[in-house]
Coordinates of C-alpha atoms in Angstrom, one line a residue:
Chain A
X126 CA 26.7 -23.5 40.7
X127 CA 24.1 -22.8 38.0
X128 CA 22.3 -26.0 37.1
X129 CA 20.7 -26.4 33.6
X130 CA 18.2 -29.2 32.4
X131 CA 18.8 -30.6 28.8
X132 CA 15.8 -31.6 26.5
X133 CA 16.0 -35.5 25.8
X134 CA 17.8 -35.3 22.2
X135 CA 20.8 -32.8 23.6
X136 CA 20.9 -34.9 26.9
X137 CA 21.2 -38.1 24.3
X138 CA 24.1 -35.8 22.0
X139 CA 26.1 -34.8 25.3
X140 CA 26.0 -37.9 27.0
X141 CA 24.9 -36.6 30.0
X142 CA 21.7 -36.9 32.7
X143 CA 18.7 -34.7 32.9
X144 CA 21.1 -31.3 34.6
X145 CA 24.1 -30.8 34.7
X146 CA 26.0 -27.8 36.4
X147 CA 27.9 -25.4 35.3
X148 CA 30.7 -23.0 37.4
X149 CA 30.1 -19.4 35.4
X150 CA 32.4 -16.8 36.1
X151 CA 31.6 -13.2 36.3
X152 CA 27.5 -12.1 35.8
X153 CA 25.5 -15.2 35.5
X154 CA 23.5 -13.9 32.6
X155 CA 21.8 -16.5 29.9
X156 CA 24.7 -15.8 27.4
X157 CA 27.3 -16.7 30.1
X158 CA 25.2 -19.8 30.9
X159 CA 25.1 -21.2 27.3
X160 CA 29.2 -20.0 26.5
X161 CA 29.8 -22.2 29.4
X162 CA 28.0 -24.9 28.4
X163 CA 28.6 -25.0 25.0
X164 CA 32.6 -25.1 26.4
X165 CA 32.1 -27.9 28.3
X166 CA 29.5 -29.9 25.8
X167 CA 31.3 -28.9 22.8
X168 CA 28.8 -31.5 20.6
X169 CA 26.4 -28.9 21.5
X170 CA 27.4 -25.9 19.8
X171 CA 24.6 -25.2 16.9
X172 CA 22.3 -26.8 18.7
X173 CA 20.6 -24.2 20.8
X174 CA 21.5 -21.1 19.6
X175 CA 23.3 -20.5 16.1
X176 CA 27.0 -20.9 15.1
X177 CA 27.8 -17.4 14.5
X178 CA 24.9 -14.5 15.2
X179 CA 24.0 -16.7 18.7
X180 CA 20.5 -16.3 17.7
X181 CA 18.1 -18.8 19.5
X182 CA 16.9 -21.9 17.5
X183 CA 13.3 -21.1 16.2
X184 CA 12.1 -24.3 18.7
X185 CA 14.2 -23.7 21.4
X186 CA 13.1 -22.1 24.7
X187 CA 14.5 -21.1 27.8
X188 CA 12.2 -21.5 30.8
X189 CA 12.9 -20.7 34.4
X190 CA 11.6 -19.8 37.9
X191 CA 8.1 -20.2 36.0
X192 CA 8.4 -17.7 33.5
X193 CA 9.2 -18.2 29.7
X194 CA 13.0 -16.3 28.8
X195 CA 13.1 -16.9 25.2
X196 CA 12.6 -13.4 24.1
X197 CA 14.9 -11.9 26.5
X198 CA 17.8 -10.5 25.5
X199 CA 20.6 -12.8 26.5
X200 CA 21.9 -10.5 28.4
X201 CA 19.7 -10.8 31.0
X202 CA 21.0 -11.7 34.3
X203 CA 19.6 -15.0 35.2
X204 CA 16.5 -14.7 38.0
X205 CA 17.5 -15.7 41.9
X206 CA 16.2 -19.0 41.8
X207 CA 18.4 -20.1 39.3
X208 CA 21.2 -18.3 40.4
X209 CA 21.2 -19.5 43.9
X210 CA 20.8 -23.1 42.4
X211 CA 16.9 -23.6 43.9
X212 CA 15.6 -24.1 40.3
X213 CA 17.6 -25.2 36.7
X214 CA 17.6 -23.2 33.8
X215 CA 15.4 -25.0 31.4
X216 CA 16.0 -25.4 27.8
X217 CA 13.5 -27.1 26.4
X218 CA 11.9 -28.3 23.1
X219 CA 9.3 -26.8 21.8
X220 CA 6.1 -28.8 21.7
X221 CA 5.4 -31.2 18.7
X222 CA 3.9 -34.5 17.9
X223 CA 4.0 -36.8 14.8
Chain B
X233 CA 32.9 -64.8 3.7
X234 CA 31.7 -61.8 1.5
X235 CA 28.6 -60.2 3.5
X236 CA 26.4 -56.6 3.2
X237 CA 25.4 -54.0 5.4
X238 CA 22.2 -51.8 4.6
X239 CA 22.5 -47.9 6.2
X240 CA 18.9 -47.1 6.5
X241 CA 18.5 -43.4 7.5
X242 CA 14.5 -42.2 8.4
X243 CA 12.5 -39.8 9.8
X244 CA 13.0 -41.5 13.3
X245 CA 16.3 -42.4 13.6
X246 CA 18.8 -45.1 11.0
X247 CA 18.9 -49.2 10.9
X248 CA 21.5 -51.3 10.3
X249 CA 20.5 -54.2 8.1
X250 CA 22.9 -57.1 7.7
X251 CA 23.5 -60.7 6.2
X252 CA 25.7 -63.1 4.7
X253 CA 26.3 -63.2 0.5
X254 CA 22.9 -65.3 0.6
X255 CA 21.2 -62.3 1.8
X256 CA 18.8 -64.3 2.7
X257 CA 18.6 -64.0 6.6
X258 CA 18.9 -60.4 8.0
X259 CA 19.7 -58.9 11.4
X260 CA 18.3 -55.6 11.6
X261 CA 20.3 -53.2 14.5
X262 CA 18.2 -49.5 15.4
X263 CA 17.1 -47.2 16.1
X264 CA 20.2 -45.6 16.3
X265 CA 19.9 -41.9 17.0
X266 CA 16.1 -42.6 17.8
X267 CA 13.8 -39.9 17.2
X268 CA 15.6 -37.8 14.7
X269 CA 15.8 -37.9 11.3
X270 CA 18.5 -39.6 9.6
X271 CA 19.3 -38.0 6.1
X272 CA 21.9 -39.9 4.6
X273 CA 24.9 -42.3 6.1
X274 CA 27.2 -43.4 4.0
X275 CA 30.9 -45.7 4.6
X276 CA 34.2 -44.5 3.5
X277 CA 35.2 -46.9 0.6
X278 CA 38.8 -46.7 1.7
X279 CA 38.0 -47.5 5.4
X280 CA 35.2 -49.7 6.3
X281 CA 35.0 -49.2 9.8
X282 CA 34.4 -45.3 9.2
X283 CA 30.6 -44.1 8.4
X284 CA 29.3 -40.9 8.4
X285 CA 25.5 -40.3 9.5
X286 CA 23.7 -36.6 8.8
X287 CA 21.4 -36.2 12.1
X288 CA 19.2 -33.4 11.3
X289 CA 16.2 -31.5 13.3
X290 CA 14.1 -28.7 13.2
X291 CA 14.4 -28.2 16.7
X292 CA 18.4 -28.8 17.5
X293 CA 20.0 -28.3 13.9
X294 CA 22.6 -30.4 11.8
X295 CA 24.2 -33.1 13.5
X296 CA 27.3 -34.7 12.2
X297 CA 27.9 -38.2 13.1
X298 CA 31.1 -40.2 12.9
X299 CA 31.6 -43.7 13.6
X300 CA 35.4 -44.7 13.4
X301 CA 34.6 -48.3 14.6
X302 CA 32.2 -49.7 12.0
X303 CA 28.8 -48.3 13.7
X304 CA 29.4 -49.5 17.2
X305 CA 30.3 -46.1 18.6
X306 CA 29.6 -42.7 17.1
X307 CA 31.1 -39.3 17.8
X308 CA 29.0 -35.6 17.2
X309 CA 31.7 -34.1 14.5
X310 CA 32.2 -30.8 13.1
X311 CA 28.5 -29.1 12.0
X312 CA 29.6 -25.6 11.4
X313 CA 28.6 -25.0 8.0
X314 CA 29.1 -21.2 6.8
X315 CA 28.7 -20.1 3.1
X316 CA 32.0 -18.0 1.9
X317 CA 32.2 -14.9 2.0
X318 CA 28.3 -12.8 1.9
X319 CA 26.4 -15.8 -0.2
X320 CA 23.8 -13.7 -1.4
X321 CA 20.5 -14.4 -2.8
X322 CA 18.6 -17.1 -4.6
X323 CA 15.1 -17.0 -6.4
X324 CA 12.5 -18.2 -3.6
X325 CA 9.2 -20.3 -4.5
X326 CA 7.8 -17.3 -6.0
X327 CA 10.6 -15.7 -7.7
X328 CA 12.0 -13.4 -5.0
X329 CA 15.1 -13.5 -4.3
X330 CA 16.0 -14.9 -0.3
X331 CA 19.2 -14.8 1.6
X332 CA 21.0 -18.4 1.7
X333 CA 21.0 -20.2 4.9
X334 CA 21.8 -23.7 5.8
X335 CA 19.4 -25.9 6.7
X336 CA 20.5 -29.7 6.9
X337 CA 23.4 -32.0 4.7
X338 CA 21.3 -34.2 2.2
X339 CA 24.2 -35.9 1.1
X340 CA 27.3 -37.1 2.6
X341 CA 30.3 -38.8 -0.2
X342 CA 33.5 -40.0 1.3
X343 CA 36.6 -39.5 -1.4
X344 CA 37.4 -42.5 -3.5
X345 CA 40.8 -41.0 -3.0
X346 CA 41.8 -39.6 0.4
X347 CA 40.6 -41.0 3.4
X348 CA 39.9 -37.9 5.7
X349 CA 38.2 -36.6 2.6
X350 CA 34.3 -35.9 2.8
X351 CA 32.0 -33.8 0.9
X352 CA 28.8 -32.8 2.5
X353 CA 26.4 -31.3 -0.2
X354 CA 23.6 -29.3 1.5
X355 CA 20.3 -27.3 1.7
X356 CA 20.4 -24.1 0.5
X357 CA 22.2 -25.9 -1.9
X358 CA 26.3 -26.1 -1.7
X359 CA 28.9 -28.3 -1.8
X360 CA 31.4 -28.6 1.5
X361 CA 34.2 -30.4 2.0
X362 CA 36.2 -31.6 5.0
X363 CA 40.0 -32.7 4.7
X364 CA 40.1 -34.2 8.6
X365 CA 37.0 -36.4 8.9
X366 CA 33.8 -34.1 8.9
X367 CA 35.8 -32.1 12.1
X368 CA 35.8 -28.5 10.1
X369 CA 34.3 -28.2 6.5
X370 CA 34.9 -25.5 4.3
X371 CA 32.2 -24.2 1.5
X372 CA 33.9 -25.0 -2.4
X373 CA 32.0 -21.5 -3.0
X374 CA 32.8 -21.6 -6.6
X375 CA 29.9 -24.0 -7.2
X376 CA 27.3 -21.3 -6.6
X377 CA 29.2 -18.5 -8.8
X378 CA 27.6 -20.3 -11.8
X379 CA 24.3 -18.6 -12.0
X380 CA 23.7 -19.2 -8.1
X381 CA 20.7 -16.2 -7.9
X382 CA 18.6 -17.9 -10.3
X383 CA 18.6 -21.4 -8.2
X384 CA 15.3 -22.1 -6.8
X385 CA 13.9 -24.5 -4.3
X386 CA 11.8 -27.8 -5.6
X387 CA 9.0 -29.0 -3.0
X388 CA 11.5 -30.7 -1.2
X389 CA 14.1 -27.6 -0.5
X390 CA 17.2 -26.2 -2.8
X391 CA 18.6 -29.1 -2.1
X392 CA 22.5 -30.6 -3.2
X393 CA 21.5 -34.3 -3.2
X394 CA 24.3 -35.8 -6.0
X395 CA 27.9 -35.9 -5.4
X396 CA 30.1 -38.0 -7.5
X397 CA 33.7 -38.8 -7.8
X398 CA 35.5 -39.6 -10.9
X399 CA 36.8 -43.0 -9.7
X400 CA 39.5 -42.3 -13.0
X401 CA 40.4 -38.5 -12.0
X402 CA 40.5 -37.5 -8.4
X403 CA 40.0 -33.6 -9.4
X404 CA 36.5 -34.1 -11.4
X405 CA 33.4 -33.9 -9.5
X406 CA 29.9 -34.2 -10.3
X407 CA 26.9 -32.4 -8.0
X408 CA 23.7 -32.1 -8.6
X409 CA 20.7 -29.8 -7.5
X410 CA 17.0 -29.4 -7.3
X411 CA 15.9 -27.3 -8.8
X412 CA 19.4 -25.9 -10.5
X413 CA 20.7 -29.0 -12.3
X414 CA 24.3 -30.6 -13.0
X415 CA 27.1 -29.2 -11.9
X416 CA 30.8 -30.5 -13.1
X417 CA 34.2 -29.5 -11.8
X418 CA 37.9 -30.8 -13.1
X419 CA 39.8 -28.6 -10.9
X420 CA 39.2 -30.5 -8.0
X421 CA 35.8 -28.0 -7.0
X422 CA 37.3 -24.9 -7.0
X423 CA 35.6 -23.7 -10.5
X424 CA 32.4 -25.2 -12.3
X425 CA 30.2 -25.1 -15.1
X426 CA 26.5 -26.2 -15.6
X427 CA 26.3 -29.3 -17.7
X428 CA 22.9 -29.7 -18.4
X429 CA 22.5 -28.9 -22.2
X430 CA 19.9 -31.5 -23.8
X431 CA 17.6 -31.3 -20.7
X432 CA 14.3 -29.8 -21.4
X433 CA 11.7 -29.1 -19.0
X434 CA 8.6 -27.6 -20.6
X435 CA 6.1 -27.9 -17.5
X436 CA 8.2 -26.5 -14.8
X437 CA 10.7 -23.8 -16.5
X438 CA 9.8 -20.8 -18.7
X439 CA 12.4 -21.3 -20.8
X440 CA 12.5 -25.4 -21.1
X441 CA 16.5 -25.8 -22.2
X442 CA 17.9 -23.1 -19.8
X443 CA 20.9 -23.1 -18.7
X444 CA 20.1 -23.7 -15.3
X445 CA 16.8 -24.5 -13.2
X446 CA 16.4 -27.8 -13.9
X447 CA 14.8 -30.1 -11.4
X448 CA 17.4 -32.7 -11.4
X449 CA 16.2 -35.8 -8.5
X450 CA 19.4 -38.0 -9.0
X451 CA 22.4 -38.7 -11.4
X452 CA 24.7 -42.0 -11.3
X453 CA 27.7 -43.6 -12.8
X454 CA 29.4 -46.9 -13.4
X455 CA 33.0 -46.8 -12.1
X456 CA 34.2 -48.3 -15.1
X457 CA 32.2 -45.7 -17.4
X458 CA 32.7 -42.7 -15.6
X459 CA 31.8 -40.5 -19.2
X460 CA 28.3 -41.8 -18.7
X461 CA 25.8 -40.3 -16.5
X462 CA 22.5 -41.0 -16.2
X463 CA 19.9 -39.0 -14.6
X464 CA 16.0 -39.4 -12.9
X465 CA 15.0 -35.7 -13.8
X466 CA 11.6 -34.5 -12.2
X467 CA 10.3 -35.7 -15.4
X468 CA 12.5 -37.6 -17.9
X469 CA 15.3 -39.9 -17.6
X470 CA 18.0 -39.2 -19.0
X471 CA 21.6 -40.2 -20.0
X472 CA 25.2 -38.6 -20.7
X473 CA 27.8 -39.9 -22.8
X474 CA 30.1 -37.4 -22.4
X475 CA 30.5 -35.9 -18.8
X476 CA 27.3 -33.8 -19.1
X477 CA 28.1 -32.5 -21.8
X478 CA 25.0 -32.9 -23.5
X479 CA 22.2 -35.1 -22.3
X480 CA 19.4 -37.0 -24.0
X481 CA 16.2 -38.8 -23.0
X482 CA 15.6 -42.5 -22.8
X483 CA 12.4 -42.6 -20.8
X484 CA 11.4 -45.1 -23.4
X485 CA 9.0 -47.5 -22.6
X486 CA 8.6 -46.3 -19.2
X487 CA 4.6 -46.0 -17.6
X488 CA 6.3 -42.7 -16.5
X489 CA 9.8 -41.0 -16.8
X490 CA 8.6 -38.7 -13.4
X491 CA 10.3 -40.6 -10.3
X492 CA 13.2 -40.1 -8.0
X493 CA 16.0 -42.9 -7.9
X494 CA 18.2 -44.4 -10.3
X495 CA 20.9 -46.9 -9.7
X496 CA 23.5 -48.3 -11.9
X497 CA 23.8 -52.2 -12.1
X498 CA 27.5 -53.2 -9.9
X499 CA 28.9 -55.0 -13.1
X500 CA 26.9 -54.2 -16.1
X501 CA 27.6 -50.4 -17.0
X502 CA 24.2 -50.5 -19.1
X503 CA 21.8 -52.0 -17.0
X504 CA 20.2 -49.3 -14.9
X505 CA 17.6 -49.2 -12.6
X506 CA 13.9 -46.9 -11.7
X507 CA 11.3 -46.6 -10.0
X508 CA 8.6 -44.9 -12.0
X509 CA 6.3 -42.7 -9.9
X510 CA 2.7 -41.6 -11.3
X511 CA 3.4 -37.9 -11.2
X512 CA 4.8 -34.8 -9.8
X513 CA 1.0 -34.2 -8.4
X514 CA 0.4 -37.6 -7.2
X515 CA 3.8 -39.3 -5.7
X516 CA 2.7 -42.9 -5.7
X517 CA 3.3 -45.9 -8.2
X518 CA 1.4 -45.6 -11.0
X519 CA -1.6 -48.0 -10.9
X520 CA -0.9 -48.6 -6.8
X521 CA 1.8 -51.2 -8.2
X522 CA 5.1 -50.8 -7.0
X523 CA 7.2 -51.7 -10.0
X524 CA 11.0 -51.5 -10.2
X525 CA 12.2 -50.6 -14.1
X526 CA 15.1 -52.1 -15.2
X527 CA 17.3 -51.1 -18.5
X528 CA 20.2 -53.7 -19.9
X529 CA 20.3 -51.5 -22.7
X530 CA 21.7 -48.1 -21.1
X531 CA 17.8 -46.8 -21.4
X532 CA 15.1 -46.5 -23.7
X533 CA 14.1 -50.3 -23.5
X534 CA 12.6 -51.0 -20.3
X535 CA 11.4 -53.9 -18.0
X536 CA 9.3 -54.4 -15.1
X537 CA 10.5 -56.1 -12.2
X538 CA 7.6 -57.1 -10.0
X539 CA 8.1 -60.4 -8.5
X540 CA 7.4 -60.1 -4.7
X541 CA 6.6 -56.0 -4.8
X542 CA 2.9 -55.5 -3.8
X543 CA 0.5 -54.9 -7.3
X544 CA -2.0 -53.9 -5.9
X545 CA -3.1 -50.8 -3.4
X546 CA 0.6 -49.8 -3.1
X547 CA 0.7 -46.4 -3.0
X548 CA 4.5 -45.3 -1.3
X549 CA 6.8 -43.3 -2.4
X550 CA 10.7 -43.9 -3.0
X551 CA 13.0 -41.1 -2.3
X552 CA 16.0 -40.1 -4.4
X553 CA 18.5 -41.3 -2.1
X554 CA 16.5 -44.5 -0.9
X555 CA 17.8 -47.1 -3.6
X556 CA 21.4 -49.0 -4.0
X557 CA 23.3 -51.7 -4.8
X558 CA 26.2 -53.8 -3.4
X559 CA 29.0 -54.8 -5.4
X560 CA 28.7 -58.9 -5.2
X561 CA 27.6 -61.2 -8.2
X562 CA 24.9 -61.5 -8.7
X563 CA 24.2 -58.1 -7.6
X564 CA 22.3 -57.1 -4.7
X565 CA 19.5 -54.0 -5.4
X566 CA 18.0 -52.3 -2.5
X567 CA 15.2 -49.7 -1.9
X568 CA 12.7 -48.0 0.9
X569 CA 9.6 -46.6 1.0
X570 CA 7.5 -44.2 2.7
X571 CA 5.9 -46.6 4.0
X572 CA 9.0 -48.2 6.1
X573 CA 9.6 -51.0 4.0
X574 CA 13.0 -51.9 2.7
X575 CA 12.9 -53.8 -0.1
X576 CA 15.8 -56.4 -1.4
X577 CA 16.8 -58.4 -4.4
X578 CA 19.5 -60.7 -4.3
X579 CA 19.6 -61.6 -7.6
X580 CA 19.7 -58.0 -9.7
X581 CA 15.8 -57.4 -9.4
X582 CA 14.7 -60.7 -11.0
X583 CA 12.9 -61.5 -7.6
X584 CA 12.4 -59.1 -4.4
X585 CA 11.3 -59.7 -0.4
X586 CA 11.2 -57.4 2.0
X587 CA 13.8 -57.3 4.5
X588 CA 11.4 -54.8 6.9
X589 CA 8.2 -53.6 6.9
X590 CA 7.4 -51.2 9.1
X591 CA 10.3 -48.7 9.8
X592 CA 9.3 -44.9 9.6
X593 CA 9.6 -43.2 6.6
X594 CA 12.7 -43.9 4.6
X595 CA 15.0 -41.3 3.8
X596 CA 18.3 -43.0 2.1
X597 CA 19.6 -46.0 1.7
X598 CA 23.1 -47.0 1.0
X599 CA 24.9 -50.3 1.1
X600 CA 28.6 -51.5 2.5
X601 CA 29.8 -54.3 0.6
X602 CA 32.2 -56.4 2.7
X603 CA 34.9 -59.2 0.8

């Protein structure tokens, strides 16, 4: 069970809490992650990555197991600690005020 | 009882402003969608109950919202908007040309016609429509076939910001665009032609009657009219009496023709409404006092409407979508400001309050007329 922790606006658009977790068949690999959760959240396709090229949002990143994914390929298996459920997959906000 | 709702979209989320016919006594509902900015919502004239709310963000994208249950629940909708087919270039800021890619909706105009019906018009500028309730949209691409490449982007984006409906013919549609001008289509929006002959714009064009560039901020019609346009250009205000066919100025006695809104009086096809702003440098009232223009004569002659709007030290702005009216008698004109404040009259500008005074930034402004 991979578990993944929604910024507040997307937790808000999906209805959901903080995680939620997702059953991912075949590699777990950040692609796989966000197919699956865009299959079960459809309200949050175009939200995190684009419609059609998948390209990440500009302000979106994906944290995890203390180090900063975003320029990964997505591809990329996910690390252990997400993968054996100790830690979420973060997507997260960038940082802004006003 | 007759009654009116205010859809208040900002930069932190939309209000709900309502009252009786008096419109006197308001309850204000919000935030809804807290935090993000609200573009435009707008009612389906053929069903109340459904509204349709444009979420944007930098950060998470377009968000369609649909309420089918008069704002008490909403639903995330279809936000897939592609461009047809490879869309190309248009000029950027400096005259290159840039690939098109969507950014946000500005504008979102149920059909006077067909209930499902919605047009979205959007940044890069384009017109979509969706037959099943904003679920899937589809670009009317034949919009940017008429000189597309040589739209460029005002300071606020290459934005579509005006879409209207020939309440008389179903297949005519109106859009506008800043900064590319008036659009017009009678085939329903599959093919279109600039209408923008008579505009002239010497300070921000090279060539001031071209075809197309034009930094149009907002065209309007009276149902009853629908021949007659009228027009807030970047500078100028202007009027149509045939379709767009050709346009000419009746900035008249206005302190200045640069501003953003303009709003046709519910009953009286002449009387038309603006808010003059100082300049396309300085985007504040000119004089710090916040002064609604009013027309009875189609244009040209021009009143201001001050009673209850600050006159001193007012220095907001009003947005090209943040002004409406209802449709009861005596009519009901509404507008917001940067500033958060949304400002009412009940009796068509003669006298104004202000319903609320410290929302954030207002966006648009649209109003639900109830019998």
């Amino acid at each position: 069970m991979i578990r993944v922790s929604l910024p507040f606006h997307l937790r808000s658009l999906a209805n959901v809490e903080r995680e939620v977790k997702l059953e991912v068949a075949g590699e777990p690999t950040f692609a796989a992650v966000l197919e699956e959760l865009e299959s079960q959240y459809p309200m949050l396709q175009g939200t995190i990555r684009d419609h059609v090229s998948k390209e990440r949002r500009p302000f979106i990143r994906f944290f995890a197991c203390g180090q900063d994914f975003s320029h990964q390929p997505t591809d990329t298996p996910l690390p252990d600690c997400v993968r054996d459920g100790r830690e979420p997959l973060r997507i997260v906000g960038a940082m802004s005020g006003g | 009882m007759s009654s009116v709702r205010i859809f208040v979209g900002t930069r932190k989320g939309a209000f709900i402003l309502s009252s009786n016919a008096d419109r006197k006594n308001w309850h204000v509902e919000g935030p809804l969608f807290p935090g993000l900015e609200i573009y435009h919502m707008q009612a389906s004239p053929l069903n109340p109950d459904r509204i349709y709310a444009s979420q944007a963000s930098d950060w998470f994208g377009q968000v369609i919202q649909r309420s089918d249950d008069g704002g008490k629940t909403w639903k995330a909708v279809g936000n897939k908007f592609l461009y047809e087919g490879d869309p190309g270039t248009h000029q950027f800021y400096d005259g290159t040309p840039v690939s098109w890619k969507f950014k946000k909706v500005w504008q979102l105009q149920p059909s006077l016609f067909e209930p499902d019906t919605v047009y979205a018009g959007v940044e890069d500028a384009a017109l979509f429509v969706s037959k099943d309730g904003a679920e899937t949209w589809q670009e009317l691409a034949g919009l940017r076939d008429v000189r597309g490449h040589e739209w460029m982007p005002g300071a606020g984006g290459l934005c579509l910001h005006s879409i209207l409906q020939n309440p008389a013919n179903p297949n005519q549609l109106f859009a506008a665009i800043s900064a590319a001008g008036v659009f017009r289509s009678d085939d329903a929006g599959q093919r279109w032609r600039a209408v923008n002959k008579g505009l002239r714009s010497f300070e921000e064009l090279p060539e001031a009657d071209a075809e197309v560039g034009h930094c149009v901020h907002r065209i309007a019609m009276h149902p009853d009219h629908p021949e007659v346009l009228y027009m807030q250009k970047h500078w100028d205000v202007m009027r149509s009496d045939n379709s767009g066919d050709s346009w000419h100025e009746v900035s008249g006695n206005l302190p200045s023709d640069f501003g953003y809104p303009i709003v046709v009086h519910p009953h009286e096809p002449e009387t038309i409404y603006v808010i003059p702003i100082k300049s396309d440098s300085e985007h504040f009232p000119p004089e710090g006092k916040l002064r609604v223009y009013r027309s009875r004569t189609g244009g040209n002659e021009w009143e201001a409407l001050t009673d209850g709007l600050p006159q001193e030290n007012c220095f907001v702005n009003v947005l090209r979508t943040a002004m409406a009216t209802d449709q009861l008698d005596p009519a009901g004109i509404f507008f917001g400001t940067s500033g958060g404040q949304v400002y009412a009259s009940a009796d068509a500008g003669n006298h104004w309050t202000a319903i609320v005074r410290d929302l954030p930034q207002v966006l648009s402004v649209e109003v639900q007329t109830k019998s």
